[in-house]
Amino acid sequence: MPNSPKIESAEELFELYNDFERVKSYYYKDTRTDTHFDTEKFYMDLPFQEIKQIVADCGEAILAKVPEDERSSLRWEHVGSTSIEGMPGTTLPDALLIIPEFPPGKGTIQALLDCGYYYNCSSFLDYRDLWWFGDFTQGLLKGHKITIHVVTEDNPAACMLLDTRDMCRTQEWAFKDYKEAKVEAWKGNFGEYKMGKGSKSKLLAMLREKYNPVSSVMGPDSQVFKTRE
């Protein structure tokens, strides 16, 4: 996919999110920092408490910059392997910024920009799952990124991430299944690992069937994907 121009204006991003065809085709890659994905390492013992605090701090910083009239309707959730104590994985944390409706408000978009995050693309599972990246420049995660999924509460990808986290935290079979799938899938290549763990996990297969996010690959219907003023 060709690299799109970086958009650094809340107004322009808001316009983008209201244009379904443009959202589908937009993809921005930061060539200065995104290359680390190819050399990412897999850890059997991630520093859970330290990463948990870093992600919480990221959420607090973003929400503090959102205008008060928008802030109360937002929710921050730490998801992914780094949100599950004892789960192996990479030092690339994920979080959800849950919004009340799509697209996100201009105040929320501006808060992300003000905190140094940039919009990358929408998920191939659902174009309403907006991926924002942020680079850590110091501390434990220096040289790594956080992925923020800006989504509504009913977004299939968000529901899968939340259920994966919660089931792995509370159900032994789910934790064991997901852990074994991740370990088996890691062959030293980040891209193959991301795809491989999904094909090997019974938990993820069950959640895909439940939420069927692939059905939204063609994008939301006209009733859901509506513009906002």
mmCIF file of N, CA, C and O in Angstrom, residues 177-215:
data_model
loop_
_atom_site.group_PDB
_atom_site.id
_atom_site.type_symbol
_atom_site.label_atom_id
_atom_site.label_comp_id
_atom_site.label_asym_id
_atom_site.label_seq_id
_atom_site.Cartn_x
_atom_site.Cartn_y
_atom_site.Cartn_z
ATOM 1 N N ASP A 177 -4.260 -21.684 26.377
ATOM 2 C CA ASP A 177 -4.445 -21.774 24.929
ATOM 3 C C ASP A 177 -3.764 -20.611 24.218
ATOM 4 O O ASP A 177 -3.027 -20.813 23.237
ATOM 5 N N TYR A 178 -4.006 -19.396 24.689
ATOM 6 C CA TYR A 178 -3.450 -18.222 24.029
ATOM 7 C C TYR A 178 -1.930 -18.182 24.162
ATOM 8 O O TYR A 178 -1.215 -17.868 23.203
ATOM 9 N N LYS A 179 -1.437 -18.548 25.341
ATOM 10 C CA LYS A 179 0.012 -18.567 25.551
ATOM 11 C C LYS A 179 0.687 -19.561 24.614
ATOM 12 O O LYS A 179 1.687 -19.235 23.965
ATOM 13 N N GLU A 180 0.149 -20.759 24.532
ATOM 14 C CA GLU A 180 0.745 -21.785 23.682
ATOM 15 C C GLU A 180 0.697 -21.379 22.219
ATOM 16 O O GLU A 180 1.645 -21.620 21.461
ATOM 17 N N ALA A 181 -0.401 -20.742 21.794
ATOM 18 C CA ALA A 181 -0.517 -20.295 20.413
ATOM 19 C C ALA A 181 0.522 -19.236 20.088
ATOM 20 O O ALA A 181 1.129 -19.238 19.004
ATOM 21 N N LYS A 182 0.742 -18.311 21.002
ATOM 22 C CA LYS A 182 1.716 -17.252 20.792
ATOM 23 C C LYS A 182 3.133 -17.808 20.711
ATOM 24 O O LYS A 182 3.911 -17.429 19.826
ATOM 25 N N VAL A 183 3.473 -18.702 21.629
ATOM 26 C CA VAL A 183 4.821 -19.278 21.644
ATOM 27 C C VAL A 183 5.070 -20.075 20.365
ATOM 28 O O VAL A 183 6.138 -19.977 19.744
ATOM 29 N N GLU A 184 4.075 -20.858 19.946
ATOM 30 C CA GLU A 184 4.221 -21.666 18.738
ATOM 31 C C GLU A 184 4.334 -20.804 17.485
ATOM 32 O O GLU A 184 5.043 -21.149 16.536
ATOM 33 N N ALA A 185 3.643 -19.672 17.495
ATOM 34 C CA ALA A 185 3.612 -18.816 16.305
ATOM 35 C C ALA A 185 4.888 -17.997 16.128
ATOM 36 O O ALA A 185 5.197 -17.562 15.021
ATOM 37 N N TRP A 186 5.618 -17.779 17.226
ATOM 38 C CA TRP A 186 6.802 -16.919 17.119
ATOM 39 C C TRP A 186 7.940 -17.669 16.432
ATOM 40 O O TRP A 186 8.479 -18.632 16.954
ATOM 41 N N LYS A 187 8.301 -17.197 15.266
ATOM 42 C CA LYS A 187 9.399 -17.792 14.500
ATOM 43 C C LYS A 187 10.454 -16.739 14.164
ATOM 44 O O LYS A 187 11.253 -16.928 13.249
ATOM 45 N N GLY A 188 10.415 -15.645 14.898
ATOM 46 C CA GLY A 188 11.391 -14.594 14.662
ATOM 47 C C GLY A 188 10.949 -13.533 13.677
ATOM 48 O O GLY A 188 11.684 -12.591 13.407
ATOM 49 N N ASN A 189 9.739 -13.683 13.126
ATOM 50 C CA ASN A 189 9.227 -12.704 12.175
ATOM 51 C C ASN A 189 7.953 -12.105 12.734
ATOM 52 O O ASN A 189 6.989 -12.826 12.993
ATOM 53 N N PHE A 190 7.942 -10.789 12.934
ATOM 54 C CA PHE A 190 6.813 -10.138 13.605
ATOM 55 C C PHE A 190 5.518 -10.282 12.822
ATOM 56 O O PHE A 190 4.461 -10.560 13.385
ATOM 57 N N GLY A 191 5.577 -10.095 11.514
ATOM 58 C CA GLY A 191 4.372 -10.178 10.701
ATOM 59 C C GLY A 191 3.756 -11.563 10.734
ATOM 60 O O GLY A 191 2.545 -11.725 10.906
ATOM 61 N N GLU A 192 4.582 -12.593 10.575
ATOM 62 C CA GLU A 192 4.085 -13.971 10.609
ATOM 63 C C GLU A 192 3.546 -14.314 11.994
ATOM 64 O O GLU A 192 2.570 -15.059 12.126
ATOM 65 N N TYR A 193 4.167 -13.768 13.023
ATOM 66 C CA TYR A 193 3.705 -14.013 14.396
ATOM 67 C C TYR A 193 2.314 -13.431 14.606
ATOM 68 O O TYR A 193 1.424 -14.081 15.165
ATOM 69 N N LYS A 194 2.089 -12.203 14.142
ATOM 70 C CA LYS A 194 0.783 -11.569 14.327
ATOM 71 C C LYS A 194 -0.323 -12.372 13.648
ATOM 72 O O LYS A 194 -1.423 -12.502 14.176
ATOM 73 N N MET A 195 -0.042 -12.928 12.479
ATOM 74 C CA MET A 195 -1.035 -13.722 11.779
ATOM 75 C C MET A 195 -1.123 -15.131 12.357
ATOM 76 O O MET A 195 -2.209 -15.695 12.503
ATOM 77 N N GLY A 196 0.036 -15.694 12.709
ATOM 78 C CA GLY A 196 0.090 -17.093 13.132
ATOM 79 C C GLY A 196 -0.597 -17.387 14.443
ATOM 80 O O GLY A 196 -1.255 -18.426 14.591
ATOM 81 N N LYS A 197 -0.486 -16.479 15.416
ATOM 82 C CA LYS A 197 -1.095 -16.766 16.717
ATOM 83 C C LYS A 197 -2.611 -16.857 16.610
ATOM 84 O O LYS A 197 -3.252 -17.622 17.333
ATOM 85 N N GLY A 198 -3.177 -16.085 15.682
ATOM 86 C CA GLY A 198 -4.619 -16.124 15.498
ATOM 87 C C GLY A 198 -5.101 -17.432 14.918
ATOM 88 O O GLY A 198 -6.188 -17.907 15.242
ATOM 89 N N SER A 199 -4.291 -18.033 14.059
ATOM 90 C CA SER A 199 -4.699 -19.284 13.422
ATOM 91 C C SER A 199 -4.503 -20.485 14.332
ATOM 92 O O SER A 199 -5.079 -21.544 14.102
ATOM 93 N N LYS A 200 -3.719 -20.328 15.388
ATOM 94 C CA LYS A 200 -3.398 -21.459 16.272
ATOM 95 C C LYS A 200 -4.182 -21.446 17.579
ATOM 96 O O LYS A 200 -4.138 -22.405 18.335
ATOM 97 N N SER A 201 -4.889 -20.375 17.879
ATOM 98 C CA SER A 201 -5.569 -20.244 19.169
ATOM 99 C C SER A 201 -7.053 -20.607 19.061
ATOM 100 O O SER A 201 -7.798 -20.008 18.281
ATOM 101 N N LYS A 202 -7.495 -21.554 19.877
ATOM 102 C CA LYS A 202 -8.913 -21.910 19.943
ATOM 103 C C LYS A 202 -9.720 -20.760 20.537
ATOM 104 O O LYS A 202 -10.868 -20.529 20.146
ATOM 105 N N LEU A 203 -9.115 -20.049 21.482
ATOM 106 C CA LEU A 203 -9.786 -18.904 22.096
ATOM 107 C C LEU A 203 -10.114 -17.850 21.049
ATOM 108 O O LEU A 203 -11.255 -17.373 20.968
ATOM 109 N N LEU A 204 -9.122 -17.482 20.232
ATOM 110 C CA LEU A 204 -9.357 -16.453 19.225
ATOM 111 C C LEU A 204 -10.329 -16.932 18.155
ATOM 112 O O LEU A 204 -11.132 -16.145 17.647
ATOM 113 N N ALA A 205 -10.271 -18.219 17.826
ATOM 114 C CA ALA A 205 -11.223 -18.762 16.846
ATOM 115 C C ALA A 205 -12.647 -18.652 17.376
ATOM 116 O O ALA A 205 -13.580 -18.300 16.639
ATOM 117 N N MET A 206 -12.822 -18.925 18.664
ATOM 118 C CA MET A 206 -14.138 -18.826 19.285
ATOM 119 C C MET A 206 -14.637 -17.388 19.279
ATOM 120 O O MET A 206 -15.807 -17.119 18.973
ATOM 121 N N LEU A 207 -13.749 -16.444 19.583
ATOM 122 C CA LEU A 207 -14.140 -15.042 19.624
ATOM 123 C C LEU A 207 -14.400 -14.492 18.224
ATOM 124 O O LEU A 207 -15.285 -13.646 18.037
ATOM 125 N N ARG A 208 -13.657 -14.970 17.233
ATOM 126 C CA ARG A 208 -13.930 -14.547 15.856
ATOM 127 C C ARG A 208 -15.321 -14.989 15.429
ATOM 128 O O ARG A 208 -16.048 -14.247 14.763
ATOM 129 N N GLU A 209 -15.677 -16.205 15.812
ATOM 130 C CA GLU A 209 -17.004 -16.702 15.472
ATOM 131 C C GLU A 209 -18.084 -15.891 16.192
ATOM 132 O O GLU A 209 -19.151 -15.613 15.637
ATOM 133 N N LYS A 210 -17.793 -15.493 17.431
ATOM 134 C CA LYS A 210 -18.755 -14.735 18.217
ATOM 135 C C LYS A 210 -18.982 -13.340 17.649
ATOM 136 O O LYS A 210 -20.125 -12.881 17.510
ATOM 137 N N TYR A 211 -17.893 -12.671 17.315
ATOM 138 C CA TYR A 211 -18.002 -11.277 16.873
ATOM 139 C C TYR A 211 -17.926 -11.106 15.362
ATOM 140 O O TYR A 211 -18.294 -10.048 14.847
ATOM 141 N N ASN A 212 -17.385 -12.121 14.689
ATOM 142 C CA ASN A 212 -17.314 -12.112 13.229
ATOM 143 C C ASN A 212 -16.815 -10.788 12.669
ATOM 144 O O ASN A 212 -17.475 -10.167 11.827
ATOM 145 N N PRO A 213 -15.628 -10.311 13.112
ATOM 146 C CA PRO A 213 -15.158 -9.005 12.630
ATOM 147 C C PRO A 213 -14.829 -8.992 11.151
ATOM 148 O O PRO A 213 -14.878 -7.948 10.510
ATOM 149 N N VAL A 214 -14.501 -10.172 10.584
ATOM 150 C CA VAL A 214 -14.124 -10.190 9.174
ATOM 151 C C VAL A 214 -15.293 -9.788 8.290
ATOM 152 O O VAL A 214 -15.119 -9.301 7.182
ATOM 153 N N SER A 215 -16.518 -9.932 8.799
ATOM 154 C CA SER A 215 -17.681 -9.531 8.007
ATOM 155 C C SER A 215 -17.706 -8.043 7.753
ATOM 156 O O SER A 215 -18.399 -7.558 6.867
#
